[in-house]
Coordinates of C-alpha atoms in Angstrom, one line a residue:
M157 CA 0.0 0.0 0.0
I158 CA 2.9 2.4 0.8
R159 CA 4.4 1.6 -2.6
D160 CA 1.1 2.3 -4.3
W161 CA 0.8 5.6 -2.4
K162 CA 4.2 6.6 -3.4
R163 CA 3.6 5.7 -7.1
D164 CA 0.3 7.7 -7.1
A165 CA 2.0 10.7 -5.4
V166 CA 4.8 10.7 -8.0
S167 CA 2.3 10.4 -10.8
R168 CA 0.3 13.4 -9.4
A169 CA 3.5 15.5 -9.0
K170 CA 4.6 14.8 -12.5
A171 CA 1.1 15.8 -13.8
G172 CA 1.2 19.0 -11.8
L173 CA 4.7 19.9 -13.1
K174 CA 3.7 19.2 -16.6
H175 CA 0.7 21.6 -16.2
V176 CA 3.0 24.3 -14.8
V177 CA 5.5 23.9 -17.6
L178 CA 2.9 24.0 -20.4
N179 CA 0.4 26.5 -18.9
G180 CA 2.1 28.5 -16.2
V181 CA 0.9 29.6 -12.8
P182 CA -1.8 32.3 -12.7
G183 CA -0.3 35.6 -11.4
V184 CA 3.2 34.0 -11.4
W185 CA 4.0 32.5 -14.7
P186 CA 2.2 33.9 -17.7
R187 CA -0.2 31.5 -19.4
R188 CA 0.2 32.9 -22.9
H189 CA 3.6 32.2 -24.3
S190 CA 5.9 34.3 -26.5
G191 CA 3.3 36.9 -27.2
L192 CA 1.0 34.4 -28.9
P193 CA -2.7 34.1 -28.1
Y194 CA -2.5 30.5 -27.0
S195 CA -0.5 28.4 -24.6
I196 CA 1.5 25.4 -25.7
G197 CA -0.9 23.2 -23.7
E198 CA -3.9 24.7 -25.7
L199 CA -2.0 24.2 -29.0
E200 CA -1.3 20.6 -28.2
E201 CA -4.9 20.0 -27.2
A202 CA -5.9 21.6 -30.6
V203 CA -3.8 19.1 -32.4
N204 CA -5.6 16.3 -30.5
Q205 CA -8.9 17.8 -31.4
S206 CA -8.2 17.7 -35.2
L207 CA -7.0 21.3 -35.4
S208 CA -3.4 20.7 -36.4
G209 CA -3.7 22.8 -39.5
E210 CA -4.4 25.8 -37.3
A211 CA -2.2 25.0 -34.3
E212 CA 0.9 23.9 -36.3
P213 CA 1.9 27.4 -37.5
Y214 CA 1.7 28.7 -33.9
L215 CA 3.9 25.8 -32.6
K216 CA 6.4 26.4 -35.4
E217 CA 6.5 30.1 -34.5
I218 CA 7.4 29.3 -30.9
T219 CA 10.2 27.0 -31.9
A220 CA 11.7 29.6 -34.2
C221 CA 11.2 32.6 -31.8
P222 CA 14.6 33.6 -30.3
R223 CA 12.7 35.6 -27.6
A224 CA 10.8 32.5 -26.4
R225 CA 12.1 30.6 -23.4
K226 CA 14.0 27.4 -24.2
I227 CA 11.6 25.4 -22.2
E228 CA 8.8 26.7 -24.4
R229 CA 10.6 26.1 -27.6
I230 CA 11.4 22.5 -26.7
N231 CA 7.8 21.8 -25.6
A232 CA 6.6 23.2 -28.9
A233 CA 9.1 21.1 -30.8
W234 CA 8.1 18.0 -28.9
S235 CA 4.4 18.5 -29.7
L236 CA 5.3 18.9 -33.4
A237 CA 7.5 15.9 -33.4
R238 CA 4.8 13.6 -32.0
H239 CA 2.2 15.1 -34.4
Y240 CA 4.5 14.5 -37.4
A241 CA 5.4 10.9 -36.3
A242 CA 1.8 10.0 -35.7
N243 CA 1.1 11.1 -39.3
D244 CA 4.1 9.3 -40.8
N245 CA 5.9 12.5 -41.6
V246 CA 9.2 11.0 -40.4
E247 CA 11.5 13.6 -41.9
A248 CA 9.7 16.5 -40.2
A249 CA 9.5 14.6 -36.9
L250 CA 13.3 14.0 -36.9
A251 CA 13.9 17.7 -37.7
E252 CA 12.0 18.7 -34.5
L253 CA 13.8 16.0 -32.5
D254 CA 17.2 17.3 -33.8
F255 CA 16.2 20.7 -32.5
M256 CA 15.4 19.2 -29.1
R257 CA 18.7 17.3 -28.9
A258 CA 20.6 20.5 -29.8
N259 CA 19.1 22.0 -26.6
K260 CA 20.1 19.0 -24.5
L261 CA 20.6 21.0 -21.3
M262 CA 16.9 21.6 -21.2
L263 CA 15.9 18.3 -22.6
N264 CA 17.2 16.4 -19.6
I265 CA 15.2 18.6 -17.3
L266 CA 12.1 18.1 -19.4
S267 CA 12.5 14.4 -19.4
S268 CA 12.5 14.3 -15.6
L269 CA 9.6 16.7 -15.3
I270 CA 7.0 15.6 -17.8
G271 CA 8.1 12.1 -18.9
T272 CA 9.0 13.0 -22.5
W273 CA 10.5 10.2 -24.5
A274 CA 12.2 12.1 -27.3
P275 CA 15.4 9.9 -27.6
V276 CA 13.2 6.7 -27.8
L277 CA 11.0 8.2 -30.5
E278 CA 14.0 9.5 -32.4
A279 CA 15.8 6.2 -32.3
A280 CA 12.6 4.4 -33.4
L281 CA 12.1 6.8 -36.4
L282 CA 15.8 6.5 -37.4
S283 CA 15.4 2.7 -37.4
Q284 CA 12.2 3.1 -39.5
E285 CA 14.1 5.1 -42.0
G286 CA 16.9 2.5 -42.2
R287 CA 19.4 4.8 -40.5
L288 CA 20.5 2.0 -38.2
D289 CA 24.0 3.2 -37.3
E290 CA 22.6 6.6 -36.2
A291 CA 19.9 4.9 -34.2
E292 CA 22.3 2.5 -32.6
S293 CA 24.7 5.3 -31.6
L294 CA 21.8 7.3 -30.1
I295 CA 20.6 4.3 -28.1
E296 CA 24.1 3.7 -26.7
R297 CA 24.5 7.3 -25.6
E298 CA 21.1 7.6 -24.0
R299 CA 21.4 4.1 -22.4
A300 CA 24.6 5.2 -20.7
K301 CA 22.8 8.2 -19.1
R302 CA 19.6 6.4 -18.1
P303 CA 19.0 2.7 -18.8
R304 CA 15.5 2.0 -20.1
I305 CA 13.8 -1.1 -21.3
E306 CA 12.7 0.8 -24.4
Y307 CA 16.3 1.2 -25.5
D308 CA 16.8 -2.6 -25.3
F309 CA 13.6 -3.2 -27.3
L310 CA 14.9 -0.8 -29.9
S311 CA 18.2 -2.7 -30.0
S312 CA 16.2 -5.9 -30.6
N313 CA 14.4 -4.2 -33.5
I314 CA 17.8 -3.2 -35.0
I315 CA 19.0 -6.8 -34.8
L316 CA 16.0 -7.9 -36.8
A317 CA 16.5 -5.1 -39.3
R318 CA 20.2 -6.0 -39.8
H319 CA 20.1 -9.8 -39.7
G320 CA 16.5 -10.9 -40.2
A321 CA 15.4 -14.2 -38.7
G322 CA 17.8 -16.9 -37.8
A323 CA 19.1 -18.9 -34.9
E324 CA 21.7 -16.4 -33.6
P325 CA 19.7 -13.2 -34.1
D326 CA 16.6 -14.8 -32.7
A327 CA 18.5 -15.9 -29.6
A328 CA 19.9 -12.4 -29.2
R329 CA 16.5 -10.8 -29.5
L330 CA 14.9 -13.2 -27.0
A331 CA 17.8 -12.5 -24.6
V332 CA 16.8 -8.8 -24.6
L333 CA 13.4 -9.5 -23.1
N334 CA 14.5 -12.4 -20.9
R335 CA 17.1 -10.2 -19.2
H336 CA 14.3 -7.9 -17.9
L337 CA 12.0 -10.8 -17.1
A338 CA 14.8 -12.4 -15.0
Q339 CA 15.3 -9.1 -13.1
G340 CA 11.6 -9.2 -12.2
G341 CA 11.8 -12.8 -11.1
F342 CA 9.9 -14.3 -14.0
A343 CA 10.7 -17.3 -16.2
S344 CA 12.5 -16.8 -19.5
L345 CA 11.0 -17.2 -22.9
K346 CA 12.0 -20.0 -25.3
L347 CA 11.0 -21.0 -28.8
V348 CA 8.2 -23.6 -29.0
D349 CA 9.7 -24.9 -32.3
E350 CA 13.4 -24.1 -32.7
A351 CA 13.2 -24.9 -36.4
Q352 CA 10.8 -21.9 -36.9
P353 CA 11.8 -18.2 -36.6
L354 CA 11.0 -16.1 -33.5
S355 CA 7.4 -14.8 -33.6
I356 CA 4.6 -14.0 -31.2
G357 CA 3.1 -17.4 -31.9
N358 CA 6.4 -19.4 -31.4
V359 CA 7.3 -18.5 -27.8
T360 CA 6.6 -20.1 -24.4
A361 CA 7.7 -19.4 -20.9
P362 CA 7.9 -22.8 -19.1
C363 CA 7.9 -22.6 -15.3
E364 CA 9.9 -25.0 -13.1
S365 CA 6.8 -25.6 -11.0
A366 CA 3.1 -24.8 -11.1
A367 CA 1.7 -22.3 -8.6
D368 CA -0.1 -23.9 -5.6
S369 CA -3.6 -22.9 -6.9
A370 CA -5.7 -25.9 -6.0
S371 CA -7.1 -24.2 -2.9
G372 CA -7.1 -20.7 -4.5
P373 CA -9.8 -19.0 -6.4
K374 CA -10.9 -20.3 -9.8
V375 CA -10.3 -17.9 -12.7
S376 CA -12.5 -17.7 -15.8
V377 CA -10.6 -16.3 -18.8
I378 CA -12.8 -15.2 -21.7
F379 CA -11.6 -15.2 -25.3
P380 CA -13.8 -13.3 -27.7
V381 CA -12.8 -14.3 -31.3
Y382 CA -13.9 -13.6 -34.8
N383 CA -12.0 -15.1 -37.7
G384 CA -8.9 -15.6 -35.6
A385 CA -7.8 -19.0 -36.9
D386 CA -4.2 -17.8 -37.4
T387 CA -3.7 -16.5 -33.8
I388 CA -6.3 -18.0 -31.4
G389 CA -4.2 -21.2 -31.0
F390 CA -1.1 -19.5 -29.5
A391 CA -3.3 -17.1 -27.5
I392 CA -5.2 -19.9 -25.8
R393 CA -2.1 -22.0 -25.3
S394 CA -0.5 -19.1 -23.4
M395 CA -3.4 -19.3 -20.9
L396 CA -3.5 -23.1 -20.7
E397 CA 0.2 -22.9 -19.8
Q398 CA -0.3 -20.6 -16.9
S399 CA 1.3 -21.6 -13.6
W400 CA -2.0 -20.8 -11.9
R401 CA -3.7 -24.0 -12.9
N402 CA -7.2 -23.5 -11.4
I403 CA -8.7 -21.8 -14.5
E404 CA -11.4 -22.3 -17.1
V405 CA -10.9 -20.9 -20.6
I406 CA -14.1 -19.9 -22.4
A407 CA -13.6 -19.2 -26.1
V408 CA -16.6 -17.4 -27.6
D409 CA -16.7 -17.7 -31.4
D410 CA -18.5 -14.7 -32.8
A411 CA -19.8 -16.5 -36.0
S412 CA -16.4 -16.9 -37.6
T413 CA -16.2 -17.9 -41.2
D414 CA -12.7 -19.3 -41.2
D415 CA -11.2 -22.3 -39.2
T416 CA -11.4 -20.6 -35.8
V417 CA -13.8 -23.2 -34.4
R418 CA -11.8 -26.1 -35.7
V419 CA -8.6 -24.8 -34.0
I420 CA -10.5 -24.3 -30.7
Q421 CA -12.0 -27.7 -30.8
S422 CA -8.6 -29.3 -31.4
L423 CA -7.2 -27.6 -28.3
A424 CA -10.3 -28.4 -26.2
A425 CA -9.9 -32.1 -27.0
R426 CA -6.5 -32.0 -25.3
D427 CA -7.5 -29.8 -22.3
Q428 CA -10.8 -30.1 -20.6
R429 CA -10.4 -26.6 -19.0
L430 CA -11.2 -25.1 -22.4
R431 CA -14.8 -24.7 -23.5
L432 CA -16.2 -23.4 -26.8
V433 CA -19.4 -21.2 -26.9
R434 CA -20.7 -20.1 -30.3
H435 CA -22.7 -17.2 -31.6
E436 CA -25.0 -17.9 -34.5
T437 CA -24.6 -14.4 -35.8
N438 CA -21.8 -11.9 -35.5
A439 CA -22.6 -9.6 -32.5
G440 CA -19.3 -7.9 -31.8
V441 CA -16.4 -8.3 -29.3
Y442 CA -18.1 -7.0 -26.2
A443 CA -21.3 -9.0 -26.8
A444 CA -19.0 -12.0 -27.0
Q445 CA -17.4 -11.1 -23.7
N446 CA -20.8 -10.8 -22.1
T447 CA -21.7 -14.2 -23.4
G448 CA -18.5 -15.5 -21.9
F449 CA -19.2 -13.9 -18.6
S450 CA -22.7 -15.5 -18.6
A451 CA -21.1 -18.9 -19.0
A452 CA -18.3 -18.4 -16.5
T453 CA -18.2 -20.3 -13.2
G454 CA -15.0 -18.8 -11.8
D455 CA -14.5 -16.7 -8.7
L456 CA -12.4 -14.2 -10.7
I457 CA -13.0 -12.9 -14.3
Q458 CA -10.6 -11.8 -17.0
V459 CA -10.7 -11.4 -20.8
H460 CA -7.8 -12.1 -23.2
G461 CA -7.2 -10.9 -26.8
A462 CA -7.5 -13.5 -29.5
D463 CA -4.2 -12.5 -31.0
D464 CA -2.2 -11.7 -27.8
W465 CA 0.2 -13.8 -25.8
S466 CA 0.5 -13.9 -22.0
H467 CA 3.5 -14.8 -19.8
S468 CA 2.9 -18.1 -17.9
E469 CA 3.3 -16.4 -14.5
R470 CA 1.1 -13.3 -15.2
L471 CA -2.1 -14.8 -13.9
A472 CA -0.6 -16.2 -10.7
L473 CA 1.0 -12.7 -10.0
Q474 CA -2.4 -11.0 -10.3
V475 CA -4.4 -13.6 -8.4
R476 CA -2.0 -13.6 -5.4
D477 CA -2.0 -9.8 -5.3
L478 CA -5.8 -9.7 -5.4
V479 CA -6.1 -12.2 -2.5
K480 CA -3.3 -10.7 -0.5
R481 CA -4.8 -7.1 -0.6
N482 CA -8.4 -8.3 -0.6
A483 CA -8.7 -5.9 -3.6
S484 CA -11.5 -5.7 -6.1
S485 CA -9.3 -5.7 -9.2
N486 CA -5.8 -5.3 -10.7
L487 CA -4.1 -5.3 -14.0
S488 CA -0.6 -5.6 -15.6
S489 CA 1.4 -4.2 -18.5
G490 CA 2.1 -5.2 -22.0
V491 CA 4.0 -4.2 -25.1
R492 CA 2.6 -3.9 -28.6
I493 CA 4.5 -6.1 -31.0
T494 CA 4.3 -7.3 -34.6
H495 CA 4.0 -11.0 -35.5
D496 CA 7.7 -11.2 -36.2
F497 CA 8.6 -9.7 -32.8
R498 CA 9.2 -6.1 -33.7
Y499 CA 8.4 -3.7 -30.8
E500 CA 6.1 -0.8 -31.5
T501 CA 6.9 2.8 -30.3
K502 CA 3.8 5.0 -29.7
P503 CA 4.3 8.2 -31.6
Q504 CA 1.9 10.1 -29.3
S505 CA 4.2 9.6 -26.3
G506 CA 7.4 7.9 -27.5
G507 CA 6.8 5.1 -25.0
Q508 CA 6.4 1.3 -25.6
I509 CA 5.0 -0.2 -22.4
V510 CA 1.2 0.1 -22.2
T511 CA -1.5 -0.6 -19.6
N512 CA -2.9 -4.0 -20.7
L513 CA -6.7 -3.4 -20.3
S514 CA -7.4 -7.0 -21.3
S515 CA -5.5 -8.1 -18.2
L516 CA -8.0 -6.4 -15.8
L517 CA -8.8 -9.1 -13.2
L518 CA -12.1 -8.7 -11.3
R519 CA -13.8 -10.5 -8.6
R520 CA -17.0 -12.1 -9.7
S521 CA -19.1 -10.0 -7.3
V522 CA -17.6 -6.9 -8.8
M523 CA -18.5 -8.0 -12.4
E524 CA -22.0 -8.8 -11.2
A525 CA -22.4 -5.4 -9.7
L526 CA -21.2 -3.8 -13.0
G527 CA -23.2 -6.2 -15.2
G528 CA -20.8 -6.5 -18.0
W529 CA -19.6 -4.6 -21.1
D530 CA -21.6 -2.1 -23.0
R531 CA -22.6 -3.5 -26.4
V532 CA -20.6 -1.1 -28.6
R533 CA -17.9 -1.6 -31.2
F534 CA -15.0 -0.1 -29.3
A535 CA -14.0 1.5 -26.0
A536 CA -16.2 -0.5 -23.8
D537 CA -13.3 -1.9 -21.9
A538 CA -12.2 1.6 -20.8
E539 CA -15.8 2.4 -20.0
L540 CA -16.1 -0.6 -17.7
K541 CA -12.9 0.4 -16.0
S542 CA -14.4 3.9 -15.4
R543 CA -17.5 2.4 -13.7
L544 CA -15.2 0.2 -11.6
E545 CA -13.3 3.2 -10.4
L546 CA -16.4 5.1 -9.6
L547 CA -17.9 2.2 -7.7
Y548 CA -14.7 1.6 -5.6
E549 CA -13.3 5.1 -5.6
E550 CA -9.8 3.9 -6.7
E551 CA -7.9 2.8 -9.8
P552 CA -7.0 -0.9 -10.2
A553 CA -3.4 -1.4 -9.1
R554 CA -1.0 -1.9 -12.1
L555 CA 1.5 -4.6 -11.2
H556 CA 5.0 -4.4 -12.5
P557 CA 4.1 -1.3 -14.5
R558 CA 7.5 -1.2 -16.3
L559 CA 7.6 -4.9 -17.3
P560 CA 5.5 -6.2 -20.1
L561 CA 3.9 -9.6 -19.1
A562 CA 1.8 -9.7 -22.3
L563 CA 2.7 -9.4 -26.0
I564 CA -0.1 -7.5 -27.7
Q565 CA -0.1 -8.1 -31.4
T566 CA -0.5 -4.9 -33.4
D567 CA -2.3 -4.9 -36.7
P568 CA -2.6 -1.7 -38.8
N569 CA -6.1 -2.8 -40.0
T570 CA -7.8 -3.0 -36.6
L571 CA -10.4 -0.6 -35.3
T572 CA -7.8 0.8 -32.8
K573 CA -5.3 1.7 -35.5
Q574 CA -7.2 3.4 -38.2
G575 CA -10.4 5.3 -39.3
P576 CA -13.0 7.1 -37.2
S577 CA -12.5 4.8 -34.2
S578 CA -8.8 5.0 -34.1
L579 CA -7.2 5.4 -30.6
A580 CA -5.2 8.3 -32.1
L581 CA -8.6 10.2 -32.3
G582 CA -9.4 9.7 -28.6
K583 CA -10.2 13.4 -28.1
F584 CA -12.1 13.9 -31.3
G585 CA -15.0 12.1 -33.0
A586 CA -16.7 8.8 -32.1
R587 CA -14.4 7.7 -29.2
A588 CA -14.4 11.2 -27.7
E589 CA -18.2 11.4 -27.9
Y590 CA -18.7 7.9 -26.4
K591 CA -16.4 8.8 -23.6
A592 CA -18.2 12.1 -22.9
A593 CA -21.7 10.6 -23.1
S594 CA -20.9 7.7 -20.8
A595 CA -19.1 10.0 -18.3
Y596 CA -22.1 12.3 -18.2
W597 CA -24.4 9.3 -17.5
R598 CA -22.1 8.0 -14.7
S599 CA -22.0 11.5 -13.2
L600 CA -25.8 11.4 -12.9
E601 CA -25.9 7.9 -11.5
G602 CA -23.1 8.4 -9.0
K603 CA -21.5 5.7 -6.9
H604 CA -24.8 4.5 -5.5
G605 CA -26.8 4.6 -8.7
N606 CA -27.4 1.8 -11.2
L607 CA -24.1 1.3 -13.0
R608 CA -25.0 -1.9 -14.7
L609 CA -24.5 -2.4 -18.4
P610 CA -25.5 -3.5 -20.9
R611 CA -29.1 -2.3 -20.8
D612 CA -31.9 -2.0 -23.4
P613 CA -32.3 0.8 -24.1
R614 CA -28.8 2.1 -23.3
P615 CA -29.1 4.8 -20.6
F616 CA -27.2 7.3 -22.7
P617 CA -27.1 8.1 -26.4
V618 CA -24.2 7.3 -28.6
P619 CA -23.4 8.0 -32.3
R620 CA -24.6 5.2 -34.7
I621 CA -21.0 4.4 -35.7
C622 CA -20.4 3.2 -32.1
V623 CA -22.9 0.4 -32.4
S624 CA -23.3 -0.3 -36.1
R625 CA -21.3 -0.9 -39.2
D626 CA -24.1 0.5 -41.3
K627 CA -22.7 3.1 -43.7
S628 CA -25.9 4.3 -45.2
P629 CA -26.7 8.0 -44.7
I630 CA -28.4 9.1 -41.5
E631 CA -31.5 11.0 -42.4
I632 CA -32.0 14.1 -40.3
E633 CA -34.1 17.2 -40.9
V634 CA -31.8 19.8 -39.3
V635 CA -28.1 19.5 -38.5
H636 CA -26.6 22.1 -36.1
L637 CA -22.9 22.9 -36.4
T638 CA -21.7 24.1 -33.1
N639 CA -19.0 23.6 -30.4
F640 CA -19.7 21.6 -27.3
Q641 CA -17.4 23.8 -25.2
L642 CA -19.4 27.1 -25.6
P643 CA -19.8 29.2 -22.4
P644 CA -23.2 29.1 -20.5
G645 CA -24.9 32.2 -22.1
V646 CA -24.3 31.1 -25.7
A647 CA -25.1 27.5 -24.9
E648 CA -28.4 28.4 -23.2
D649 CA -29.5 30.3 -26.3
L650 CA -28.6 27.4 -28.6
V651 CA -30.3 24.7 -26.5
H652 CA -33.4 26.9 -26.1
G653 CA -33.8 26.9 -29.8
W654 CA -33.2 23.1 -30.0
R655 CA -35.9 22.4 -27.5
R656 CA -38.4 24.7 -29.2
A657 CA -37.8 22.8 -32.5
A658 CA -37.9 19.4 -30.8
E659 CA -41.3 20.3 -29.3
Q660 CA -42.5 20.8 -32.9
G661 CA -41.3 17.4 -33.9
V662 CA -38.1 18.4 -35.8
K663 CA -35.5 15.6 -35.9
Q664 CA -32.2 17.4 -35.2
G665 CA -28.6 16.4 -35.3
V666 CA -25.6 18.2 -33.9
Y667 CA -21.9 18.1 -34.9
H668 CA -19.1 19.3 -32.7
W669 CA -17.0 21.7 -34.7
P670 CA -13.7 22.3 -32.8
T671 CA -12.3 25.7 -32.5
L672 CA -8.9 26.8 -31.2
S673 CA -10.2 29.5 -28.9
L674 CA -12.2 26.9 -26.9
V675 CA -10.0 23.8 -26.8
A676 CA -9.0 24.2 -23.2
A677 CA -12.6 24.7 -22.0
E678 CA -14.8 22.1 -20.4
Q679 CA -17.7 20.7 -22.3
S680 CA -20.9 22.6 -21.7
P681 CA -23.2 20.8 -19.2
I682 CA -26.1 22.6 -20.9
I683 CA -25.3 21.1 -24.3
R684 CA -24.4 17.7 -22.8
K685 CA -27.8 17.6 -21.0
A686 CA -29.7 18.3 -24.2
I687 CA -27.7 15.5 -25.9
H688 CA -28.4 13.1 -23.0
E689 CA -32.1 13.9 -23.1
G690 CA -32.3 13.1 -26.8
I691 CA -33.2 16.6 -27.9
V692 CA -30.5 16.4 -30.6
Q693 CA -28.6 13.4 -32.0
V694 CA -24.8 13.6 -32.2
V695 CA -23.2 12.9 -35.5
V696 CA -19.5 12.4 -35.8
W697 CA -16.7 12.3 -38.4
G698 CA -16.9 9.0 -40.3
E699 CA -20.7 9.1 -40.6
T700 CA -22.7 10.3 -43.6
V701 CA -25.7 12.5 -43.1
N702 CA -28.5 13.6 -45.4
A703 CA -30.2 16.7 -44.0
D704 CA -32.8 19.2 -45.2
V705 CA -30.8 22.1 -43.7
V706 CA -27.6 22.8 -41.9
V707 CA -27.8 25.5 -39.3
L708 CA -24.9 27.5 -38.0
E709 CA -25.7 29.8 -35.1
T710 CA -22.2 30.8 -34.1
P711 CA -20.4 31.6 -37.4
H712 CA -17.1 32.5 -35.8
L713 CA -16.6 28.8 -35.2
V714 CA -16.0 28.0 -38.8
C715 CA -13.4 30.7 -39.5
R716 CA -11.0 27.7 -39.9
I717 CA -11.6 24.3 -41.3
P718 CA -10.5 21.4 -39.1
D719 CA -8.4 18.5 -40.3
R720 CA -11.5 16.2 -40.5
V721 CA -14.8 17.5 -41.6
P722 CA -18.3 16.0 -41.6
S723 CA -19.8 14.3 -44.6
I724 CA -23.1 16.1 -44.8
K725 CA -25.4 16.5 -47.8
A726 CA -27.9 19.2 -47.4
R727 CA -30.4 21.2 -49.4
K728 CA -29.3 24.4 -47.9
C729 CA -27.2 25.9 -45.1
L730 CA -28.4 28.8 -43.0
V731 CA -26.0 31.0 -41.0
K732 CA -27.2 33.2 -38.2
A733 CA -26.1 36.8 -39.0
G734 CA -26.1 39.8 -36.7
P735 CA -24.7 41.2 -33.5
D736 CA -24.8 38.5 -30.8
R737 CA -23.0 37.1 -27.8
Q738 CA -20.1 35.4 -29.5
V739 CA -16.9 34.0 -28.1
G740 CA -13.5 34.1 -29.7
V741 CA -14.6 36.4 -32.5
Q742 CA -11.7 38.2 -34.3
G743 CA -13.3 41.2 -36.1
D744 CA -16.9 42.1 -36.4
W745 CA -19.9 39.7 -36.9
L746 CA -20.1 40.5 -40.6
E747 CA -16.5 39.2 -41.2
S748 CA -17.4 36.0 -39.3
V749 CA -20.5 35.4 -41.4
G750 CA -18.7 36.1 -44.6
G751 CA -15.9 33.7 -43.7
A752 CA -18.4 31.0 -42.6
C753 CA -20.4 31.2 -45.8
A754 CA -17.2 31.0 -47.9
N755 CA -15.9 27.9 -45.9
L756 CA -19.1 26.0 -45.8
A757 CA -20.2 26.3 -49.5
P758 CA -17.5 24.0 -50.9
L759 CA -17.7 21.7 -47.9
L760 CA -21.5 21.1 -48.0
G761 CA -22.0 21.6 -51.7
C762 CA -25.3 23.5 -51.3
P763 CA -26.4 27.1 -51.1
V764 CA -25.2 28.9 -47.9
L765 CA -27.4 31.8 -47.0
A766 CA -27.2 34.3 -44.2
L767 CA -30.2 34.5 -41.9
P768 CA -30.3 38.1 -40.6
T769 CA -31.4 38.8 -37.0
S770 CA -32.6 42.3 -37.8
S771 CA -33.4 44.7 -40.6
D772 CA -30.1 46.5 -40.0
A773 CA -28.2 43.2 -40.3
R774 CA -30.0 42.5 -43.6
L775 CA -28.8 45.9 -45.0
R776 CA -25.2 45.3 -43.9
L777 CA -25.2 41.8 -45.4
A778 CA -26.6 43.1 -48.7
A779 CA -24.0 45.8 -48.8
A780 CA -21.3 43.1 -48.3
N781 CA -22.8 41.0 -51.1
I782 CA -23.5 38.1 -48.8
P783 CA -26.6 36.1 -50.0
V784 CA -29.5 36.3 -47.5
T785 CA -32.8 34.6 -47.0
E786 CA -36.2 36.3 -47.3
Q787 CA -36.9 35.1 -43.7
D788 CA -35.3 36.6 -40.6
W789 CA -33.8 34.5 -37.8
E790 CA -36.8 34.6 -35.4
T791 CA -39.2 33.5 -38.1
A792 CA -37.0 30.7 -39.4
S793 CA -36.2 29.3 -35.9
L794 CA -39.9 28.9 -35.1
A795 CA -41.5 25.5 -35.7
R796 CA -40.2 24.0 -39.0
G797 CA -39.0 27.4 -40.4
W798 CA -35.5 26.1 -40.7
S799 CA -36.6 23.4 -43.2
S800 CA -39.1 25.6 -45.2
P801 CA -38.2 26.7 -48.7
V802 CA -35.9 29.7 -49.0

């Protein structure tokens, strides 16, 4: 417990120091940096919210500004380097990392303050570019200053790049991981078949003796799988080889069309602890996990990826910790790795070791209190963990946080790696909206509320893309373009209009349009409440919408086009035009309206018309040659006026 307290205290201290470095201290250290209107923290958040096109020039200006403090310039360069690396612009990322290394006096301070991993990321990118000698030289220099497991993993990657697969290079690469496992007191990895090259499916970690688990709790391990014939065999074997023998393995086949079932049946014939449960139709990974939980008989519950591998002593470690502390849950760490044993470096952080959410071990009573996993396509594991933390008012302990006890196979084609549901878009789009919607619901329920999922209907709304692969257009009468972080006064005006239209039966959608001036603001509880109550339906990037009309009530929001824009086909777009309570407006309202009309016309492919709020506004719009409607704002916003002919 003391160790956990110290770890948490260090984590909080680092987070506080990072905030001070990026944003300053009110009244002590200026929030705005180098004479620019935004802090580095705000600019980095803008990149995360799909505004890199707008934030990038500011970050570049900071790095090039000789009047800026070194700590500012390095932070800006680090933000740019990670952004470029995440978007495969390796040359640009390396240029920013070169700048950071040239300011090495400050780099070491930043590394200790905010946990930056610049040398790791730089070495990974150099290796990716085939500049192996430079990468190796950098690794050796940095390893001499501060040994890290990441440097050893990068050395392993270089061995593979130089020599390929073979007995000697494979042995050298295994030795890298085994050295760290031995330091942690864990068994070493060996090849299952020495005639085959090193791969995630060709390793085992034999223990000298099995854990004394006969009188300990029984663990149910659930494997959801769909078309996993190539990987499910080694994944299940890694659990059947666990030193904690008192387990049942429940493989839930989600209507696979390949040889997945045959592979599982072959393994089950040799080990009675393995059971197969089959879905008649494909229902998704979390529905499969719920099916597995319904079939489980164990005292403890855990899931496992169908293409991941677990060390043979991982489960025993977690079970013993849970029993010793009488805790509700715990988890461990993993590392993302390709099939041929190449370690992945995360461009967003430069790190490699990750929290292995699949390793979350829960008491059965806890799972029964939580119900199970929400039936969505992604992010339900993190959502369940959030309910767990609310219920027990603590995070699950992460055992051996710096030692990977699972190999998590990475695949560029998975939901977590690409498209609208990519983990890289965690603060924008479908994942961000699911996280916000579920968090709002949990805040309403509280610790003593009903936190059980799944439920029909779901107690909070989510975008269609979260629950369905249906790519047909969503039919909506009115789509509002707005920002979910607007201040109370503006948000109240917006929601008042939405409610008035909803009372008249207008089906409305709303799209969050990010804007740099508001990236640091909290989401508006007024807007979030309206979404939760179903007054409007959230649409996100990656969905296609057919609408009668698009309505923009805050034209200053679209003075810039974000990196990702909605796919909306509409008959017309109406822009509210006139003096109003606006936030972040540069120039007068007429300039904002003109810019919004110019930006939205090519984006939506329909007429964009200003909707004047007064006769004076109409005259000014006409003088500026901005097309206007015959209606005024008040008339159009009543009943179905938005959707009526122009």
